[in-house]
PDB file of C-alpha atoms in Angstrom:
ATOM      1  CA  GLY A   1       7.221 -91.976 -18.964  1.00 74.00           C
ATOM      2  CA  PRO A   2      10.405 -93.176 -17.186  1.00 81.00           C
ATOM      3  CA  LYS A   3      12.012 -90.061 -14.880  1.00 87.00           C
ATOM      4  CA  VAL A   4      15.906 -89.688 -14.598  1.00 95.00           C
ATOM      5  CA  LEU A   5      16.455 -87.037 -12.270  1.00 96.00           C
ATOM      6  CA  GLN A   6      19.878 -85.121 -11.697  1.00 97.00           C
ATOM      7  CA  ILE A   7      21.161 -83.138  -8.770  1.00 97.00           C
ATOM      8  CA  PRO A   8      21.545 -80.594  -8.621  1.00 97.00           C
ATOM      9  CA  SER A   9      20.581 -78.123 -11.272  1.00 96.00           C
ATOM     10  CA  HIS A  10      22.716 -75.873 -11.226  1.00 96.00           C
ATOM     11  CA  GLN A  11      25.671 -75.376  -9.876  1.00 97.00           C
ATOM     12  CA  ILE A  12      28.865 -72.947  -9.760  1.00 98.00           C
ATOM     13  CA  ILE A  13      32.174 -73.575  -8.662  1.00 97.00           C
ATOM     14  CA  ASP A  14      35.814 -72.127  -8.282  1.00 97.00           C
ATOM     15  CA  MET A  15      38.097 -73.432 -11.055  1.00 97.00           C
ATOM     16  CA  GLY A  16      40.373 -76.097  -9.225  1.00 97.00           C
ATOM     17  CA  GLN A  17      37.651 -77.344  -7.068  1.00 97.00           C
ATOM     18  CA  MET A  18      35.952 -80.633  -6.988  1.00 97.00           C
ATOM     19  CA  VAL A  19      32.053 -81.360  -7.834  1.00 98.00           C
ATOM     20  CA  THR A  20      29.908 -84.180  -8.176  1.00 97.00           C
ATOM     21  CA  LEU A  21      27.373 -84.353 -10.014  1.00 98.00           C
ATOM     22  CA  ASN A  22      24.320 -86.824  -9.086  1.00 97.00           C
ATOM     23  CA  CYS A  23      21.568 -89.385 -10.875  1.00 97.00           C
ATOM     24  CA  ASP A  24      19.070 -90.975 -10.157  1.00 96.00           C
ATOM     25  CA  PRO A  25      18.187 -93.302 -13.052  1.00 95.00           C
ATOM     26  CA  VAL A  26      15.097 -95.353 -14.014  1.00 92.00           C
ATOM     27  CA  SER A  27      14.374 -97.890 -11.367  1.00 88.00           C
ATOM     28  CA  ASN A  28      14.974-100.929 -13.606  1.00 86.00           C
ATOM     29  CA  HIS A  29      17.743 -99.270 -15.897  1.00 90.00           C
ATOM     30  CA  LEU A  30      20.671-101.265 -16.013  1.00 89.00           C
ATOM     31  CA  TYR A  31      23.040 -99.004 -18.558  1.00 92.00           C
ATOM     32  CA  PHE A  32      23.808 -95.260 -17.724  1.00 94.00           C
ATOM     33  CA  TYR A  33      25.642 -92.725 -19.367  1.00 96.00           C
ATOM     34  CA  TRP A  34      26.610 -88.958 -19.289  1.00 98.00           C
ATOM     35  CA  TYR A  35      26.753 -86.995 -22.249  1.00 97.00           C
ATOM     36  CA  LYS A  36      27.853 -82.984 -22.276  1.00 97.00           C
ATOM     37  CA  GLN A  37      26.343 -80.124 -23.844  1.00 95.00           C
ATOM     38  CA  ILE A  38      27.434 -76.812 -24.850  1.00 92.00           C
ATOM     39  CA  LEU A  39      24.943 -74.219 -25.229  1.00 81.00           C
ATOM     40  CA  GLY A  40      22.394 -75.949 -26.622  1.00 72.00           C
ATOM     41  CA  GLN A  41      24.791 -77.406 -28.992  1.00 83.00           C
ATOM     42  CA  GLN A  42      25.242 -81.275 -29.961  1.00 88.00           C
ATOM     43  CA  MET A  43      24.995 -83.794 -27.372  1.00 93.00           C
ATOM     44  CA  GLU A  44      28.869 -85.612 -26.639  1.00 95.00           C
ATOM     45  CA  PHE A  45      28.961 -88.787 -25.500  1.00 95.00           C
ATOM     46  CA  LEU A  46      31.159 -88.549 -22.516  1.00 97.00           C
ATOM     47  CA  VAL A  47      30.893 -92.512 -21.246  1.00 97.00           C
ATOM     48  CA  ASN A  48      28.650 -95.352 -20.404  1.00 93.00           C
ATOM     49  CA  PHE A  49      28.655 -97.784 -17.101  1.00 94.00           C
ATOM     50  CA  TYR A  50      27.207-101.008 -16.764  1.00 91.00           C
ATOM     51  CA  ASN A  51      27.694-103.406 -14.326  1.00 90.00           C
ATOM     52  CA  GLY A  52      29.666-101.130 -11.845  1.00 91.00           C
ATOM     53  CA  LYS A  53      32.240-101.085 -14.827  1.00 94.00           C
ATOM     54  CA  VAL A  54      32.897 -98.228 -17.506  1.00 96.00           C
ATOM     55  CA  MET A  55      31.796 -99.623 -20.857  1.00 92.00           C
ATOM     56  CA  GLU A  56      33.418 -97.332 -23.302  1.00 93.00           C
ATOM     57  CA  LYS A  57      34.662 -93.680 -22.816  1.00 95.00           C
ATOM     58  CA  SER A  58      35.272 -90.773 -25.021  1.00 95.00           C
ATOM     59  CA  LYS A  59      38.679 -88.126 -25.865  1.00 95.00           C
ATOM     60  CA  LEU A  60      35.792 -86.085 -23.254  1.00 95.00           C
ATOM     61  CA  PHE A  61      36.512 -87.934 -20.162  1.00 97.00           C
ATOM     62  CA  LYS A  62      39.430 -86.490 -19.063  1.00 95.00           C
ATOM     63  CA  ASP A  63      41.762 -88.024 -16.340  1.00 96.00           C
ATOM     64  CA  GLN A  64      39.992 -85.528 -14.077  1.00 97.00           C
ATOM     65  CA  PHE A  65      36.514 -87.402 -14.272  1.00 98.00           C
ATOM     66  CA  SER A  66      35.143 -90.631 -12.852  1.00 98.00           C
ATOM     67  CA  VAL A  67      32.013 -92.441 -12.622  1.00 97.00           C
ATOM     68  CA  GLU A  68      30.561 -94.605  -9.993  1.00 96.00           C
ATOM     69  CA  ARG A  69      27.534 -96.244  -8.762  1.00 94.00           C
ATOM     70  CA  PRO A  70      27.780 -97.325  -4.870  1.00 85.00           C
ATOM     71  CA  ASP A  71      25.543 -99.961  -3.876  1.00 79.00           C
ATOM     72  CA  GLY A  72      22.772 -99.105  -6.630  1.00 74.00           C
ATOM     73  CA  SER A  73      22.874 -95.618  -5.023  1.00 86.00           C
ATOM     74  CA  TYR A  74      23.380 -92.970  -7.646  1.00 95.00           C
ATOM     75  CA  PHE A  75      25.428 -92.157 -10.803  1.00 97.00           C
ATOM     76  CA  THR A  76      27.834 -89.967 -10.127  1.00 97.00           C
ATOM     77  CA  LEU A  77      29.880 -87.877 -12.289  1.00 98.00           C
ATOM     78  CA  LYS A  78      32.497 -86.235 -10.381  1.00 98.00           C
ATOM     79  CA  ILE A  79      35.614 -84.042 -11.665  1.00 98.00           C
ATOM     80  CA  GLN A  80      38.363 -83.707 -10.008  1.00 97.00           C
ATOM     81  CA  PRO A  81      40.061 -80.543 -10.241  1.00 97.00           C
ATOM     82  CA  THR A  82      37.770 -78.709 -12.855  1.00 97.00           C
ATOM     83  CA  ALA A  83      38.583 -76.550 -14.904  1.00 97.00           C
ATOM     84  CA  LEU A  84      36.928 -73.245 -17.178  1.00 97.00           C
ATOM     85  CA  GLU A  85      35.828 -75.513 -20.102  1.00 96.00           C
ATOM     86  CA  ASP A  86      34.280 -77.738 -18.132  1.00 97.00           C
ATOM     87  CA  SER A  87      31.419 -75.167 -17.973  1.00 97.00           C
ATOM     88  CA  ALA A  88      28.693 -77.188 -19.872  1.00 97.00           C
ATOM     89  CA  VAL A  89      24.595 -78.625 -19.062  1.00 96.00           C
ATOM     90  CA  TYR A  90      25.841 -82.609 -17.905  1.00 98.00           C
ATOM     91  CA  PHE A  91      23.367 -85.377 -19.073  1.00 97.00           C
ATOM     92  CA  CYS A  92      22.547 -88.578 -17.100  1.00 97.00           C
ATOM     93  CA  ALA A  93      20.465 -90.506 -19.288  1.00 95.00           C
ATOM     94  CA  SER A  94      19.992 -94.593 -18.492  1.00 94.00           C
ATOM     95  CA  SER A  95      18.310 -97.356 -20.687  1.00 90.00           C
ATOM     96  CA  LEU A  96      17.058-101.209 -20.960  1.00 86.00           C
ATOM     97  CA  PRO A  97      19.651-103.989 -21.923  1.00 75.00           C
ATOM     98  CA  ASN A  98      17.809-104.765 -24.738  1.00 70.00           C
ATOM     99  CA  SER A  99      17.948-104.115 -28.931  1.00 55.00           C
ATOM    100  CA  GLY A 100      16.396-100.540 -30.095  1.00 65.00           C
ATOM    101  CA  ASN A 101      18.798 -98.978 -27.105  1.00 71.00           C
ATOM    102  CA  THR A 102      15.892 -95.873 -26.319  1.00 85.00           C
ATOM    103  CA  LEU A 103      18.120 -93.709 -23.388  1.00 91.00           C
ATOM    104  CA  TYR A 104      15.734 -91.506 -20.558  1.00 93.00           C
ATOM    105  CA  PHE A 105      17.745 -88.493 -19.965  1.00 95.00           C
ATOM    106  CA  GLY A 106      17.467 -86.322 -16.779  1.00 96.00           C
ATOM    107  CA  GLU A 107      16.944 -82.470 -16.837  1.00 95.00           C
ATOM    108  CA  GLY A 108      20.521 -82.161 -16.876  1.00 96.00           C
ATOM    109  CA  SER A 109      23.239 -80.393 -14.419  1.00 97.00           C
ATOM    110  CA  ARG A 110      24.298 -76.923 -15.397  1.00 97.00           C
ATOM    111  CA  LEU A 111      27.946 -76.866 -14.281  1.00 97.00           C
ATOM    112  CA  ILE A 112      29.573 -73.001 -14.581  1.00 97.00           C
ATOM    113  CA  VAL A 113      33.217 -72.927 -13.449  1.00 97.00           C
ATOM    114  CA  VAL A 114      34.435 -69.370 -12.311  1.00 97.00           C
TER     115      VAL A 114
ATOM    116  CA  GLN B   1      35.205 -87.176 -37.817  1.00 56.00           C
ATOM    117  CA  GLN B   2      31.671 -86.433 -37.953  1.00 66.00           C
ATOM    118  CA  GLN B   3      29.906 -89.685 -37.560  1.00 89.00           C
ATOM    119  CA  VAL B   4      26.319 -88.164 -37.917  1.00 95.00           C
ATOM    120  CA  ARG B   5      25.706 -85.111 -39.555  1.00 96.00           C
ATOM    121  CA  GLN B   6      22.342 -83.053 -39.672  1.00 96.00           C
ATOM    122  CA  SER B   7      20.837 -80.727 -41.653  1.00 95.00           C
ATOM    123  CA  PRO B   8      19.793 -78.144 -41.449  1.00 96.00           C
ATOM    124  CA  GLN B   9      21.536 -76.390 -38.496  1.00 95.00           C
ATOM    125  CA  SER B  10      18.076 -74.176 -38.250  1.00 96.00           C
ATOM    126  CA  LEU B  11      14.957 -73.996 -39.731  1.00 96.00           C
ATOM    127  CA  THR B  12      11.955 -72.038 -40.231  1.00 97.00           C
ATOM    128  CA  VAL B  13       8.420 -72.753 -41.307  1.00 97.00           C
ATOM    129  CA  TRP B  14       4.674 -71.827 -41.075  1.00 97.00           C
ATOM    130  CA  GLU B  15       1.962 -73.360 -39.113  1.00 98.00           C
ATOM    131  CA  GLY B  16       0.384 -75.730 -40.951  1.00 97.00           C
ATOM    132  CA  GLY B  17       3.444 -76.540 -43.109  1.00 97.00           C
ATOM    133  CA  THR B  18       5.725 -79.432 -43.285  1.00 97.00           C
ATOM    134  CA  THR B  19       9.135 -79.857 -42.127  1.00 97.00           C
ATOM    135  CA  VAL B  20      11.637 -81.943 -43.055  1.00 97.00           C
ATOM    136  CA  LEU B  21      14.828 -82.974 -41.210  1.00 98.00           C
ATOM    137  CA  THR B  22      17.874 -84.859 -43.024  1.00 98.00           C
ATOM    138  CA  CYS B  23      20.404 -86.683 -41.354  1.00 98.00           C
ATOM    139  CA  SER B  24      23.011 -88.987 -42.698  1.00 97.00           C
ATOM    140  CA  TYR B  25      25.826 -91.431 -41.292  1.00 96.00           C
ATOM    141  CA  GLU B  26      29.091 -93.297 -42.324  1.00 94.00           C
ATOM    142  CA  ASP B  27      29.270 -96.354 -39.573  1.00 92.00           C
ATOM    143  CA  SER B  28      27.644 -99.064 -41.070  1.00 92.00           C
ATOM    144  CA  THR B  29      26.798-100.937 -38.212  1.00 91.00           C
ATOM    145  CA  PHE B  30      24.400 -98.731 -36.884  1.00 92.00           C
ATOM    146  CA  ASN B  31      21.148-100.347 -36.474  1.00 91.00           C
ATOM    147  CA  TYR B  32      19.001 -97.830 -34.265  1.00 92.00           C
ATOM    148  CA  PHE B  33      18.335 -94.504 -35.334  1.00 94.00           C
ATOM    149  CA  PRO B  34      16.168 -92.563 -32.505  1.00 94.00           C
ATOM    150  CA  TRP B  35      15.231 -88.422 -33.189  1.00 97.00           C
ATOM    151  CA  TYR B  36      15.123 -86.820 -30.214  1.00 96.00           C
ATOM    152  CA  GLN B  37      13.413 -83.350 -29.155  1.00 96.00           C
ATOM    153  CA  GLN B  38      14.864 -80.785 -27.041  1.00 95.00           C
ATOM    154  CA  PHE B  39      13.417 -77.842 -25.277  1.00 94.00           C
ATOM    155  CA  PRO B  40      15.299 -75.113 -23.814  1.00 91.00           C
ATOM    156  CA  GLY B  41      16.417 -75.924 -20.521  1.00 89.00           C
ATOM    157  CA  GLU B  42      15.397 -79.249 -20.776  1.00 91.00           C
ATOM    158  CA  GLY B  43      16.771 -83.066 -21.429  1.00 92.00           C
ATOM    159  CA  PRO B  44      16.430 -84.970 -24.813  1.00 94.00           C
ATOM    160  CA  ALA B  45      13.300 -87.128 -25.138  1.00 94.00           C
ATOM    161  CA  LEU B  46      12.615 -89.452 -27.373  1.00 93.00           C
ATOM    162  CA  LEU B  47      10.530 -88.561 -30.628  1.00 96.00           C
ATOM    163  CA  ILE B  48      10.483 -91.112 -32.678  1.00 96.00           C
ATOM    164  CA  SER B  49      12.879 -94.178 -33.415  1.00 94.00           C
ATOM    165  CA  ILE B  50      13.614 -96.775 -36.307  1.00 94.00           C
ATOM    166  CA  LEU B  51      15.605-100.145 -36.416  1.00 92.00           C
ATOM    167  CA  SER B  52      17.390-100.719 -39.611  1.00 92.00           C
ATOM    168  CA  VAL B  53      15.273-103.316 -40.566  1.00 92.00           C
ATOM    169  CA  SER B  54      12.663-100.757 -41.331  1.00 93.00           C
ATOM    170  CA  ASP B  55      12.237 -97.936 -43.959  1.00 95.00           C
ATOM    171  CA  LYS B  56       9.513 -95.907 -42.287  1.00 97.00           C
ATOM    172  CA  LYS B  57       7.454 -95.410 -38.929  1.00 97.00           C
ATOM    173  CA  GLU B  58       4.875 -93.169 -38.378  1.00 97.00           C
ATOM    174  CA  ASP B  59       3.349 -91.898 -34.954  1.00 96.00           C
ATOM    175  CA  GLY B  60       0.922 -89.024 -35.380  1.00 97.00           C
ATOM    176  CA  ARG B  61       2.210 -86.533 -37.431  1.00 98.00           C
ATOM    177  CA  PHE B  62       5.693 -88.014 -36.845  1.00 98.00           C
ATOM    178  CA  THR B  63       7.084 -90.055 -39.637  1.00 98.00           C
ATOM    179  CA  THR B  64      10.877 -91.178 -39.806  1.00 98.00           C
ATOM    180  CA  PHE B  65      12.778 -92.769 -43.165  1.00 98.00           C
ATOM    181  CA  PHE B  66      15.530 -94.756 -43.306  1.00 97.00           C
ATOM    182  CA  ASN B  67      17.294 -95.344 -46.487  1.00 97.00           C
ATOM    183  CA  LYS B  68      20.236 -97.912 -45.678  1.00 95.00           C
ATOM    184  CA  ARG B  69      21.876 -98.018 -48.940  1.00 95.00           C
ATOM    185  CA  GLU B  70      22.345 -94.474 -48.678  1.00 96.00           C
ATOM    186  CA  LYS B  71      22.625 -94.374 -45.538  1.00 96.00           C
ATOM    187  CA  LYS B  72      20.039 -91.033 -44.952  1.00 97.00           C
ATOM    188  CA  LEU B  73      17.020 -90.622 -42.611  1.00 97.00           C
ATOM    189  CA  SER B  74      14.616 -87.990 -42.336  1.00 98.00           C
ATOM    190  CA  LEU B  75      12.422 -86.832 -39.987  1.00 98.00           C
ATOM    191  CA  HIS B  76       8.666 -85.495 -41.323  1.00 98.00           C
ATOM    192  CA  ILE B  77       6.995 -83.196 -39.282  1.00 98.00           C
ATOM    193  CA  ILE B  78       3.391 -82.673 -40.775  1.00 97.00           C
ATOM    194  CA  ASP B  79       0.788 -79.585 -39.762  1.00 97.00           C
ATOM    195  CA  SER B  80       3.594 -78.771 -37.905  1.00 97.00           C
ATOM    196  CA  GLN B  81       2.945 -76.468 -34.798  1.00 97.00           C
ATOM    197  CA  PRO B  82       4.131 -73.340 -32.584  1.00 97.00           C
ATOM    198  CA  GLY B  83       4.493 -76.089 -30.070  1.00 97.00           C
ATOM    199  CA  ASP B  84       6.793 -78.403 -32.443  1.00 97.00           C
ATOM    200  CA  SER B  85       8.949 -75.378 -31.988  1.00 98.00           C
ATOM    201  CA  ALA B  86      12.035 -77.043 -30.571  1.00 97.00           C
ATOM    202  CA  THR B  87      15.795 -78.508 -31.346  1.00 96.00           C
ATOM    203  CA  TYR B  88      16.298 -81.919 -33.025  1.00 97.00           C
ATOM    204  CA  PHE B  89      18.950 -84.519 -33.006  1.00 96.00           C
ATOM    205  CA  CYS B  90      19.332 -87.730 -34.855  1.00 97.00           C
ATOM    206  CA  ALA B  91      21.213 -90.016 -33.484  1.00 95.00           C
ATOM    207  CA  ALA B  92      22.613 -93.404 -33.829  1.00 94.00           C
ATOM    208  CA  SER B  93      23.733 -96.795 -32.158  1.00 90.00           C
ATOM    209  CA  ASN B  94      24.578-100.289 -32.885  1.00 86.00           C
ATOM    210  CA  ASN B  95      23.963-102.372 -29.795  1.00 74.00           C
ATOM    211  CA  ALA B  96      21.721-102.333 -26.465  1.00 69.00           C
ATOM    212  CA  GLY B  97      23.973-100.584 -24.190  1.00 70.00           C
ATOM    213  CA  ALA B  98      26.150 -98.495 -26.409  1.00 80.00           C
ATOM    214  CA  LYS B  99      26.506 -95.222 -26.835  1.00 87.00           C
ATOM    215  CA  LEU B 100      24.646 -93.111 -28.733  1.00 90.00           C
ATOM    216  CA  THR B 101      25.816 -90.509 -31.151  1.00 93.00           C
ATOM    217  CA  PHE B 102      23.837 -87.613 -32.052  1.00 95.00           C
ATOM    218  CA  GLY B 103      23.931 -85.463 -34.976  1.00 95.00           C
ATOM    219  CA  GLY B 104      24.364 -81.581 -34.348  1.00 94.00           C
ATOM    220  CA  GLY B 105      20.665 -80.994 -33.738  1.00 95.00           C
ATOM    221  CA  THR B 106      18.031 -78.912 -36.166  1.00 96.00           C
ATOM    222  CA  ARG B 107      16.705 -75.731 -34.240  1.00 96.00           C
ATOM    223  CA  LEU B 108      13.166 -75.366 -35.906  1.00 97.00           C
ATOM    224  CA  THR B 109      10.937 -72.826 -34.758  1.00 97.00           C
ATOM    225  CA  VAL B 110       7.209 -72.370 -36.557  1.00 97.00           C
ATOM    226  CA  ARG B 111       5.563 -69.520 -36.805  1.00 97.00           C
ATOM    227  CA  PRO B 112       1.609 -68.753 -36.013  1.00 95.00           C
TER     228      PRO B 112
END
């Protein structure tokens, strides 16, 4: 099936530093998402993105978070500065703009903030 | 406020048995309900989905039922296999491109 690729698969970073998580969505998809999952628990919505703009963001999407997709390249999630509570697995997803909103998820980027 | 509630949190069934997972939701504008399967260390993968205009959808051993009046849905797995052991998430959304709201997940273990 369609593949969403995420880079890096895991990263350990010092608290206060910046981290960028990269997502290569399915090629013809137009909607992009980031979700956060802690310890295999519930998938928590962070943000969705379409046509170069954030459509909706949750309260988990703090001011230190930002997303962009410059010139159709990677869809990125940047956290600057990182905090201990940002430790989680971050999943990128993408979808087509039609009803039956099937999201295709990547394998996740495990972030550990120490 | 939890928009999508899922039960049970964990479930163990014997190989060959039937697994039943349930979800309820609150937002009456939700019209698309997918079920995702997640194995440890992997991303969620779509298992089966249903639109609110239907009350049942079947795909092999997996069937999802939808009750609009009661705002409930369920996933039935017949002839459960050890390879079905995973975490299952129900989810809901109301528009193309809108966020999926996930339930809390059910960790299923199928014992041989």
